[in-house]
Amino acid sequence: MDLYLLRHAKSSWESYEDDHDRVLSDRGRKDACTLGEYIYKNNINVENTLCSSSHRTRETIYIINKVSPNSVNEINYLDSLYHASSNKIKEIIKNYTNKSLLIVGHNPGISELISDLLKSNFIDYPTCVFAQFKLISHDIANAKVQIIIRPKDKKIIDLL
């Protein structure tokens, strides 16, 4: 299985009322577009996407899907991914046997999971970080990193 992990793009703290309903900032929208262009140019296709139900995660995947049509097939919005821990995300992943799966979530869970799969100390990854791991026999404990990137200033930065 190809496992993709995505932390939502930069959100706005203006007119902050409810964390679940926060929208993306201008920078976040631009970063999501840049990442969508990368996904399109690199022919990345995801069979199933599991996305937190928050507005900022939904907006991130919407922009990516708009810029890179047909890269994301099925999208399921899960309340259980809203601020989910690394362990919770692992539990969710175990329920899927797709060839490719994208998780769109939040920190610290996404950074914890990337760090765990790398077998490294915790690394606090920035917003809109996008990682790909190859899972051997759908075993999350046996993952090989393929990419860890992030968009910045309309460019893709390699974080490996």
Tab-separated table of N, CA and C in Angstrom:
chain	number	residue	atom	x	y	z
A	1	MET	N	0.841	-1.187	0.000
A	1	MET	CA	0.000	0.000	0.000
A	1	MET	C	0.880	1.243	0.000
A	2	ASP	N	0.494	2.221	-0.782
A	2	ASP	CA	1.102	3.546	-0.713
A	2	ASP	C	0.282	4.355	0.283
A	3	LEU	N	0.929	4.778	1.352
A	3	LEU	CA	0.282	5.577	2.382
A	3	LEU	C	0.780	7.006	2.257
A	4	TYR	N	-0.145	7.928	2.070
A	4	TYR	CA	0.166	9.351	1.988
A	4	TYR	C	-0.382	10.029	3.237
A	5	LEU	N	0.420	10.896	3.821
A	5	LEU	CA	0.014	11.659	4.992
A	5	LEU	C	0.133	13.139	4.662
A	6	LEU	N	-0.906	13.885	4.969
A	6	LEU	CA	-0.940	15.316	4.662
A	6	LEU	C	-1.451	16.089	5.869
A	7	ARG	N	-0.637	17.030	6.313
A	7	ARG	CA	-1.106	17.984	7.314
A	7	ARG	C	-1.789	19.117	6.558
A	8	HIS	N	-2.944	19.557	7.032
A	8	HIS	CA	-3.676	20.632	6.353
A	8	HIS	C	-2.783	21.838	6.123
A	9	ALA	N	-3.154	22.641	5.134
A	9	ALA	CA	-2.428	23.874	4.825
A	9	ALA	C	-2.646	24.894	5.936
A	10	LYS	N	-1.856	25.950	5.898
A	10	LYS	CA	-1.881	26.995	6.935
A	10	LYS	C	-3.278	27.587	7.082
A	11	SER	N	-3.764	27.603	8.310
A	11	SER	CA	-5.100	28.142	8.555
A	11	SER	C	-5.012	29.567	9.077
A	12	SER	N	-6.134	30.211	9.070
A	12	SER	CA	-6.230	31.594	9.513
A	12	SER	C	-6.687	31.636	10.963
A	13	TRP	N	-6.131	32.575	11.701
A	13	TRP	CA	-6.571	32.774	13.086
A	13	TRP	C	-7.446	34.021	13.200
A	14	GLU	N	-7.713	34.676	12.058
A	14	GLU	CA	-8.599	35.846	12.073
A	14	GLU	C	-10.034	35.383	12.286
A	15	SER	N	-10.792	36.177	12.978
A	15	SER	CA	-12.188	35.873	13.329
A	15	SER	C	-12.324	34.442	13.840
A	16	TYR	N	-11.392	34.065	14.717
A	16	TYR	CA	-11.370	32.741	15.324
A	16	TYR	C	-12.524	32.594	16.299
A	17	GLU	N	-13.401	31.662	16.040
A	17	GLU	CA	-14.496	31.383	16.955
A	17	GLU	C	-14.466	29.931	17.381
A	18	ASP	N	-14.559	29.042	16.418
A	18	ASP	CA	-14.552	27.615	16.707
A	18	ASP	C	-13.407	26.976	15.922
A	19	ASP	N	-12.513	26.286	16.613
A	19	ASP	CA	-11.347	25.694	15.968
A	19	ASP	C	-11.737	24.801	14.794
A	20	HIS	N	-12.778	24.045	14.934
A	20	HIS	CA	-13.216	23.111	13.884
A	20	HIS	C	-13.580	23.848	12.597
A	21	ASP	N	-14.014	25.090	12.720
A	21	ASP	CA	-14.505	25.850	11.565
A	21	ASP	C	-13.481	26.827	10.981
A	22	ARG	N	-12.243	26.816	11.473
A	22	ARG	CA	-11.245	27.743	10.932
A	22	ARG	C	-10.977	27.450	9.463
A	23	VAL	N	-10.795	28.518	8.678
A	23	VAL	CA	-10.546	28.415	7.235
A	23	VAL	C	-9.055	28.556	6.966
A	24	LEU	N	-8.650	28.322	5.730
A	24	LEU	CA	-7.257	28.500	5.345
A	24	LEU	C	-6.919	29.979	5.185
A	25	SER	N	-5.675	30.293	5.435
A	25	SER	CA	-5.171	31.644	5.182
A	25	SER	C	-4.836	31.749	3.691
A	26	ASP	N	-4.520	32.950	3.235
A	26	ASP	CA	-4.109	33.118	1.840
A	26	ASP	C	-2.894	32.250	1.530
A	27	ARG	N	-1.909	32.250	2.452
A	27	ARG	CA	-0.733	31.406	2.256
A	27	ARG	C	-1.123	29.935	2.171
A	28	GLY	N	-2.052	29.511	3.012
A	28	GLY	CA	-2.508	28.121	2.997
A	28	GLY	C	-3.131	27.744	1.665
A	29	ARG	N	-3.939	28.630	1.104
A	29	ARG	CA	-4.560	28.358	-0.202
A	29	ARG	C	-3.498	28.246	-1.298
A	30	LYS	N	-2.512	29.138	-1.252
A	30	LYS	CA	-1.426	29.097	-2.248
A	30	LYS	C	-0.613	27.807	-2.103
A	31	ASP	N	-0.306	27.437	-0.862
A	31	ASP	CA	0.451	26.202	-0.630
A	31	ASP	C	-0.322	24.975	-1.108
A	32	ALA	N	-1.619	24.945	-0.871
A	32	ALA	CA	-2.444	23.816	-1.327
A	32	ALA	C	-2.436	23.742	-2.857
A	33	CYS	N	-2.474	24.891	-3.523
A	33	CYS	CA	-2.392	24.919	-4.997
A	33	CYS	C	-1.049	24.377	-5.470
A	34	THR	N	0.025	24.812	-4.836
A	34	THR	CA	1.362	24.351	-5.213
A	34	THR	C	1.479	22.846	-5.030
A	35	LEU	N	0.967	22.341	-3.916
A	35	LEU	CA	1.012	20.898	-3.684
A	35	LEU	C	0.153	20.166	-4.709
A	36	GLY	N	-1.008	20.711	-5.031
A	36	GLY	CA	-1.866	20.108	-6.054
A	36	GLY	C	-1.158	20.025	-7.394
A	37	GLU	N	-0.423	21.066	-7.746
A	37	GLU	CA	0.344	21.059	-9.003
A	37	GLU	C	1.415	19.966	-8.968
A	38	TYR	N	2.084	19.810	-7.839
A	38	TYR	CA	3.097	18.759	-7.692
A	38	TYR	C	2.460	17.370	-7.870
A	39	ILE	N	1.337	17.166	-7.219
A	39	ILE	CA	0.631	15.883	-7.303
A	39	ILE	C	0.243	15.596	-8.750
A	40	TYR	N	-0.246	16.612	-9.441
A	40	TYR	CA	-0.647	16.459	-10.841
A	40	TYR	C	0.556	16.123	-11.729
A	41	LYS	N	1.618	16.915	-11.588
A	41	LYS	CA	2.816	16.722	-12.428
A	41	LYS	C	3.491	15.376	-12.186
A	42	ASN	N	3.338	14.844	-10.980
A	42	ASN	CA	3.988	13.580	-10.633
A	42	ASN	C	3.039	12.380	-10.722
A	43	ASN	N	1.880	12.598	-11.331
A	43	ASN	CA	0.905	11.520	-11.564
A	43	ASN	C	0.601	10.703	-10.313
A	44	ILE	N	0.441	11.385	-9.199
A	44	ILE	CA	0.077	10.706	-7.955
A	44	ILE	C	-1.436	10.539	-7.947
A	45	ASN	N	-1.874	9.310	-7.820
A	45	ASN	CA	-3.301	9.000	-7.778
A	45	ASN	C	-3.602	8.232	-6.502
A	46	VAL	N	-4.602	8.679	-5.796
A	46	VAL	CA	-4.963	8.083	-4.517
A	46	VAL	C	-6.334	7.429	-4.644
A	47	GLU	N	-6.382	6.162	-4.277
A	47	GLU	CA	-7.625	5.399	-4.366
A	47	GLU	C	-8.663	5.865	-3.343
A	48	ASN	N	-8.215	6.120	-2.114
A	48	ASN	CA	-9.147	6.513	-1.066
A	48	ASN	C	-8.499	7.573	-0.186
A	49	THR	N	-9.269	8.591	0.161
A	49	THR	CA	-8.805	9.660	1.044
A	49	THR	C	-9.677	9.689	2.280
A	50	LEU	N	-9.020	9.728	3.427
A	50	LEU	CA	-9.702	9.896	4.708
A	50	LEU	C	-9.293	11.261	5.231
A	51	CYS	N	-10.270	12.130	5.404
A	51	CYS	CA	-10.005	13.525	5.736
A	51	CYS	C	-10.729	13.896	7.020
A	52	SER	N	-10.027	14.591	7.901
A	52	SER	CA	-10.667	15.136	9.090
A	52	SER	C	-11.875	15.970	8.656
A	53	SER	N	-12.846	16.048	9.521
A	53	SER	CA	-14.071	16.795	9.192
A	53	SER	C	-13.925	18.304	9.363
A	54	SER	N	-12.777	18.789	9.821
A	54	SER	CA	-12.612	20.229	10.029
A	54	SER	C	-12.651	20.984	8.695
A	55	HIS	N	-12.985	22.247	8.780
A	55	HIS	CA	-13.089	23.068	7.569
A	55	HIS	C	-11.742	23.193	6.874
A	56	ARG	N	-10.653	23.403	7.623
A	56	ARG	CA	-9.342	23.620	7.006
A	56	ARG	C	-8.804	22.376	6.292
A	57	THR	N	-9.126	21.187	6.792
A	57	THR	CA	-8.700	19.974	6.089
A	57	THR	C	-9.544	19.769	4.838
A	58	ARG	N	-10.831	20.020	4.954
A	58	ARG	CA	-11.725	19.903	3.792
A	58	ARG	C	-11.318	20.888	2.693
A	59	GLU	N	-10.993	22.108	3.098
A	59	GLU	CA	-10.601	23.135	2.131
A	59	GLU	C	-9.273	22.753	1.467
A	60	THR	N	-8.346	22.209	2.238
A	60	THR	CA	-7.049	21.791	1.685
A	60	THR	C	-7.248	20.737	0.600
A	61	ILE	N	-8.013	19.686	0.888
A	61	ILE	CA	-8.188	18.609	-0.095
A	61	ILE	C	-9.045	19.080	-1.273
A	62	TYR	N	-9.966	20.002	-1.036
A	62	TYR	CA	-10.780	20.557	-2.122
A	62	TYR	C	-9.892	21.279	-3.136
A	63	ILE	N	-8.980	22.128	-2.639
A	63	ILE	CA	-8.089	22.880	-3.530
A	63	ILE	C	-7.173	21.925	-4.289
A	64	ILE	N	-6.589	20.970	-3.595
A	64	ILE	CA	-5.712	19.995	-4.245
A	64	ILE	C	-6.467	19.252	-5.338
A	65	ASN	N	-7.679	18.830	-5.034
A	65	ASN	CA	-8.499	18.079	-5.996
A	65	ASN	C	-8.887	18.950	-7.191
A	66	LYS	N	-9.094	20.229	-6.957
A	66	LYS	CA	-9.448	21.142	-8.045
A	66	LYS	C	-8.258	21.361	-8.982
A	67	VAL	N	-7.052	21.519	-8.399
A	67	VAL	CA	-5.844	21.749	-9.188
A	67	VAL	C	-5.377	20.468	-9.873
A	68	SER	N	-5.617	19.345	-9.231
A	68	SER	CA	-5.176	18.053	-9.751
A	68	SER	C	-6.370	17.113	-9.881
A	69	PRO	N	-7.245	17.381	-10.855
A	69	PRO	CA	-8.448	16.563	-10.988
A	69	PRO	C	-8.096	15.109	-11.257
A	70	ASN	N	-8.900	14.232	-10.730
A	70	ASN	CA	-8.765	12.784	-10.884
A	70	ASN	C	-7.593	12.188	-10.122
A	71	SER	N	-6.874	12.975	-9.310
A	71	SER	CA	-5.792	12.423	-8.490
A	71	SER	C	-6.333	11.798	-7.219
A	72	VAL	N	-7.447	12.320	-6.761
A	72	VAL	CA	-8.084	11.828	-5.544
A	72	VAL	C	-9.439	11.253	-5.935
A	73	ASN	N	-9.620	9.960	-5.708
A	73	ASN	CA	-10.875	9.327	-6.094
A	73	ASN	C	-11.936	9.509	-5.021
A	74	GLU	N	-12.000	8.635	-4.081
A	74	GLU	CA	-13.045	8.673	-3.050
A	74	GLU	C	-12.539	9.457	-1.847
A	75	ILE	N	-13.374	10.377	-1.322
A	75	ILE	CA	-13.021	11.136	-0.116
A	75	ILE	C	-14.059	10.840	0.955
A	76	ASN	N	-13.577	10.428	2.119
A	76	ASN	CA	-14.437	10.185	3.283
A	76	ASN	C	-14.012	11.136	4.392
A	77	TYR	N	-14.975	11.858	4.959
A	77	TYR	CA	-14.695	12.817	6.019
A	77	TYR	C	-15.011	12.160	7.360
A	78	LEU	N	-14.012	12.127	8.239
A	78	LEU	CA	-14.148	11.424	9.512
A	78	LEU	C	-13.952	12.371	10.687
A	79	ASP	N	-14.940	12.430	11.565
A	79	ASP	CA	-14.796	13.200	12.803
A	79	ASP	C	-13.648	12.638	13.643
A	80	SER	N	-13.421	11.340	13.551
A	80	SER	CA	-12.383	10.687	14.360
A	80	SER	C	-10.970	11.127	13.984
A	81	LEU	N	-10.781	11.750	12.825
A	81	LEU	CA	-9.462	12.256	12.440
A	81	LEU	C	-9.203	13.677	12.938
A	82	TYR	N	-10.235	14.326	13.466
A	82	TYR	CA	-10.067	15.689	13.975
A	82	TYR	C	-9.165	15.643	15.206
A	83	HIS	N	-7.967	16.166	15.086
A	83	HIS	CA	-6.942	16.164	16.145
A	83	HIS	C	-6.620	14.759	16.649
A	84	ALA	N	-6.681	13.773	15.758
A	84	ALA	CA	-6.373	12.394	16.132
A	84	ALA	C	-4.893	12.227	16.447
A	85	SER	N	-4.610	11.388	17.424
A	85	SER	CA	-3.225	11.061	17.769
A	85	SER	C	-2.647	10.116	16.722
A	86	SER	N	-1.352	9.946	16.770
A	86	SER	CA	-0.682	9.004	15.883
A	86	SER	C	-1.274	7.601	16.033
A	87	ASN	N	-1.489	7.180	17.269
A	87	ASN	CA	-2.043	5.836	17.499
A	87	ASN	C	-3.451	5.696	16.944
A	88	LYS	N	-4.260	6.736	17.077
A	88	LYS	CA	-5.622	6.707	16.535
A	88	LYS	C	-5.577	6.614	15.007
A	89	ILE	N	-4.684	7.372	14.382
A	89	ILE	CA	-4.560	7.324	12.922
A	89	ILE	C	-4.144	5.922	12.481
A	90	LYS	N	-3.211	5.313	13.209
A	90	LYS	CA	-2.790	3.939	12.895
A	90	LYS	C	-3.961	2.972	12.966
A	91	GLU	N	-4.790	3.105	13.993
A	91	GLU	CA	-5.979	2.246	14.130
A	91	GLU	C	-6.898	2.398	12.915
A	92	ILE	N	-7.085	3.627	12.482
A	92	ILE	CA	-7.953	3.900	11.335
A	92	ILE	C	-7.368	3.275	10.080
A	93	ILE	N	-6.068	3.448	9.869
A	93	ILE	CA	-5.402	2.923	8.671
A	93	ILE	C	-5.555	1.410	8.580
A	94	LYS	N	-5.474	0.728	9.706
A	94	LYS	CA	-5.558	-0.746	9.729
A	94	LYS	C	-6.881	-1.266	9.168
A	95	ASN	N	-7.894	-0.423	9.116
A	95	ASN	CA	-9.209	-0.835	8.608
A	95	ASN	C	-9.322	-0.743	7.089
A	96	TYR	N	-8.253	-0.313	6.421
A	96	TYR	CA	-8.311	-0.112	4.976
A	96	TYR	C	-7.263	-0.964	4.278
A	97	THR	N	-7.656	-1.510	3.125
A	97	THR	CA	-6.743	-2.370	2.363
A	97	THR	C	-6.558	-1.855	0.941
A	98	ASN	N	-6.768	-0.583	0.751
A	98	ASN	CA	-6.608	0.022	-0.573
A	98	ASN	C	-5.170	-0.081	-1.063
A	99	LYS	N	-4.995	0.087	-2.376
A	99	LYS	CA	-3.635	0.162	-2.935
A	99	LYS	C	-2.966	1.458	-2.521
A	100	SER	N	-3.771	2.513	-2.359
A	100	SER	CA	-3.242	3.801	-1.919
A	100	SER	C	-4.266	4.489	-1.026
A	101	LEU	N	-3.758	5.126	0.006
A	101	LEU	CA	-4.607	5.767	0.999
A	101	LEU	C	-3.962	7.077	1.416
A	102	LEU	N	-4.756	8.149	1.420
A	102	LEU	CA	-4.304	9.465	1.866
A	102	LEU	C	-5.045	9.829	3.145
A	103	ILE	N	-4.283	10.226	4.160
A	103	ILE	CA	-4.849	10.723	5.415
A	103	ILE	C	-4.584	12.219	5.467
A	104	VAL	N	-5.639	13.012	5.637
A	104	VAL	CA	-5.509	14.466	5.766
A	104	VAL	C	-5.909	14.828	7.193
A	105	GLY	N	-4.939	15.317	7.949
A	105	GLY	CA	-5.214	15.570	9.357
A	105	GLY	C	-4.454	16.749	9.924
A	106	HIS	N	-4.202	16.650	11.222
A	106	HIS	CA	-3.696	17.761	12.026
A	106	HIS	C	-2.440	17.358	12.789
A	107	ASN	N	-1.763	18.362	13.290
A	107	ASN	CA	-0.688	18.113	14.245
A	107	ASN	C	-1.264	18.120	15.648
A	108	PRO	N	-0.662	17.414	16.572
A	108	PRO	CA	0.620	16.732	16.449
A	108	PRO	C	0.529	15.329	15.833
A	109	GLY	N	-0.673	14.816	15.598
A	109	GLY	CA	-0.836	13.443	15.121
A	109	GLY	C	-0.104	13.124	13.836
A	110	ILE	N	-0.200	14.004	12.831
A	110	ILE	CA	0.460	13.733	11.542
A	110	ILE	C	1.982	13.732	11.722
A	111	SER	N	2.531	14.720	12.414
A	111	SER	CA	3.980	14.757	12.633
A	111	SER	C	4.446	13.570	13.473
A	112	GLU	N	3.661	13.198	14.474
A	112	GLU	CA	4.005	12.036	15.299
A	112	GLU	C	4.068	10.772	14.447
A	113	LEU	N	3.095	10.611	13.554
A	113	LEU	CA	3.051	9.407	12.733
A	113	LEU	C	4.203	9.374	11.729
A	114	ILE	N	4.483	10.495	11.085
A	114	ILE	CA	5.616	10.545	10.157
A	114	ILE	C	6.906	10.208	10.907
A	115	SER	N	7.108	10.822	12.065
A	115	SER	CA	8.303	10.555	12.867
A	115	SER	C	8.373	9.093	13.279
A	116	ASP	N	7.253	8.539	13.676
A	116	ASP	CA	7.195	7.136	14.089
A	116	ASP	C	7.545	6.208	12.928
A	117	LEU	N	6.983	6.466	11.750
A	117	LEU	CA	7.268	5.632	10.588
A	117	LEU	C	8.726	5.753	10.152
A	118	LEU	N	9.339	6.918	10.408
A	118	LEU	CA	10.754	7.108	10.121
A	118	LEU	C	11.646	6.509	11.210
A	119	LYS	N	10.990	6.085	12.307
A	119	LYS	CA	11.718	5.566	13.476
A	119	LYS	C	12.710	6.607	13.997
A	120	SER	N	12.225	7.833	14.078
A	120	SER	CA	13.057	8.947	14.550
A	120	SER	C	12.392	9.617	15.741
A	121	ASN	N	13.123	10.518	16.365
A	121	ASN	CA	12.539	11.354	17.404
A	121	ASN	C	11.486	12.245	16.754
A	122	PHE	N	10.617	12.801	17.565
A	122	PHE	CA	9.536	13.653	17.059
A	122	PHE	C	10.097	14.824	16.272
A	123	ILE	N	9.568	15.005	15.070
A	123	ILE	CA	9.866	16.155	14.231
A	123	ILE	C	8.550	16.890	14.026
A	124	ASP	N	8.532	18.177	14.325
A	124	ASP	CA	7.319	18.985	14.174
A	124	ASP	C	7.277	19.511	12.739
A	125	TYR	N	6.576	18.785	11.881
A	125	TYR	CA	6.518	19.155	10.469
A	125	TYR	C	5.592	20.347	10.262
A	126	PRO	N	5.882	21.177	9.253
A	126	PRO	CA	5.077	22.378	9.006
A	126	PRO	C	3.736	22.037	8.351
A	127	THR	N	2.908	23.047	8.274
A	127	THR	CA	1.624	22.871	7.593
A	127	THR	C	1.860	22.475	6.144
A	128	CYS	N	0.946	21.721	5.605
A	128	CYS	CA	0.934	21.264	4.220
A	128	CYS	C	2.079	20.293	3.913
A	129	VAL	N	2.670	19.688	4.954
A	129	VAL	CA	3.670	18.650	4.708
A	129	VAL	C	2.954	17.460	4.070
A	130	PHE	N	3.619	16.833	3.113
A	130	PHE	CA	3.052	15.708	2.362
A	130	PHE	C	4.095	14.604	2.349
A	131	ALA	N	3.747	13.460	2.903
A	131	ALA	CA	4.675	12.338	2.990
A	131	ALA	C	4.081	11.109	2.329
A	132	GLN	N	4.948	10.323	1.719
A	132	GLN	CA	4.531	9.056	1.117
A	132	GLN	C	5.393	7.940	1.697
A	133	PHE	N	4.720	6.880	2.123
A	133	PHE	CA	5.383	5.685	2.626
A	133	PHE	C	4.861	4.476	1.860
A	134	LYS	N	5.732	3.535	1.612
A	134	LYS	CA	5.344	2.259	1.019
A	134	LYS	C	5.226	1.270	2.178
A	135	LEU	N	4.015	0.739	2.370
A	135	LEU	CA	3.797	-0.249	3.423
A	135	LEU	C	3.958	-1.637	2.822
A	136	ILE	N	4.772	-2.434	3.438
A	136	ILE	CA	4.980	-3.802	2.984
A	136	ILE	C	3.854	-4.661	3.564
A	137	SER	N	3.096	-5.310	2.700
A	137	SER	CA	1.978	-6.173	3.112
A	137	SER	C	0.980	-5.447	4.013
A	138	HIS	N	0.748	-4.170	3.739
A	138	HIS	CA	-0.200	-3.355	4.506
A	138	HIS	C	0.165	-3.276	5.988
A	139	ASP	N	1.434	-3.490	6.327
A	139	ASP	CA	1.901	-3.463	7.706
A	139	ASP	C	2.483	-2.089	8.017
A	140	ILE	N	1.773	-1.329	8.852
A	140	ILE	CA	2.211	0.045	9.149
A	140	ILE	C	3.532	0.077	9.909
A	141	ALA	N	3.878	-1.015	10.576
A	141	ALA	CA	5.148	-1.074	11.298
A	141	ALA	C	6.324	-1.295	10.342
A	142	ASN	N	6.011	-1.674	9.112
A	142	ASN	CA	7.046	-1.961	8.123
A	142	ASN	C	6.858	-1.009	6.941
A	143	ALA	N	7.263	0.237	7.135
A	143	ALA	CA	7.048	1.278	6.134
A	143	ALA	C	8.377	1.834	5.650
A	144	LYS	N	8.420	2.108	4.355
A	144	LYS	CA	9.619	2.704	3.762
A	144	LYS	C	9.242	4.074	3.204
A	145	VAL	N	9.973	5.100	3.633
A	145	VAL	CA	9.665	6.454	3.201
A	145	VAL	C	10.010	6.625	1.716
A	146	GLN	N	9.151	7.312	0.998
A	146	GLN	CA	9.364	7.637	-0.407
A	146	GLN	C	9.645	9.129	-0.580
A	147	ILE	N	8.771	9.946	-0.015
A	147	ILE	CA	8.941	11.403	-0.089
A	147	ILE	C	8.439	12.061	1.190
A	148	ILE	N	9.032	13.179	1.529
A	148	ILE	CA	8.484	14.112	2.515
A	148	ILE	C	8.784	15.500	1.953
A	149	ILE	N	7.731	16.206	1.594
A	149	ILE	CA	7.881	17.512	0.957
A	149	ILE	C	6.925	18.510	1.587
A	150	ARG	N	7.150	19.765	1.241
A	150	ARG	CA	6.193	20.807	1.605
A	150	ARG	C	6.278	21.928	0.585
A	151	PRO	N	5.168	22.592	0.327
A	151	PRO	CA	5.211	23.769	-0.546
A	151	PRO	C	5.624	24.996	0.255
A	152	LYS	N	6.398	25.868	-0.382
A	152	LYS	CA	6.781	27.141	0.239
A	152	LYS	C	7.133	28.109	-0.872
A	153	ASP	N	6.506	29.274	-0.852
A	153	ASP	CA	6.761	30.320	-1.855
A	153	ASP	C	6.630	29.775	-3.278
A	154	LYS	N	5.595	29.009	-3.525
A	154	LYS	CA	5.273	28.433	-4.836
A	154	LYS	C	6.324	27.437	-5.334
A	155	LYS	N	7.112	26.884	-4.418
A	155	LYS	CA	8.098	25.857	-4.742
A	155	LYS	C	7.875	24.663	-3.831
A	156	ILE	N	8.377	23.512	-4.258
A	156	ILE	CA	8.323	22.312	-3.432
A	156	ILE	C	9.687	22.144	-2.755
A	157	ILE	N	9.662	22.016	-1.442
A	157	ILE	CA	10.867	21.854	-0.646
A	157	ILE	C	10.928	20.395	-0.182
A	158	ASP	N	12.054	19.735	-0.436
A	158	ASP	CA	12.264	18.359	-0.016
A	158	ASP	C	12.729	18.349	1.437
A	159	LEU	N	12.025	17.628	2.301
A	159	LEU	CA	12.354	17.603	3.718
A	159	LEU	C	13.093	16.325	4.131
A	160	LEU	N	13.438	15.487	3.184
A	160	LEU	CA	14.185	14.267	3.511
A	160	LEU	C	15.666	14.536	3.636
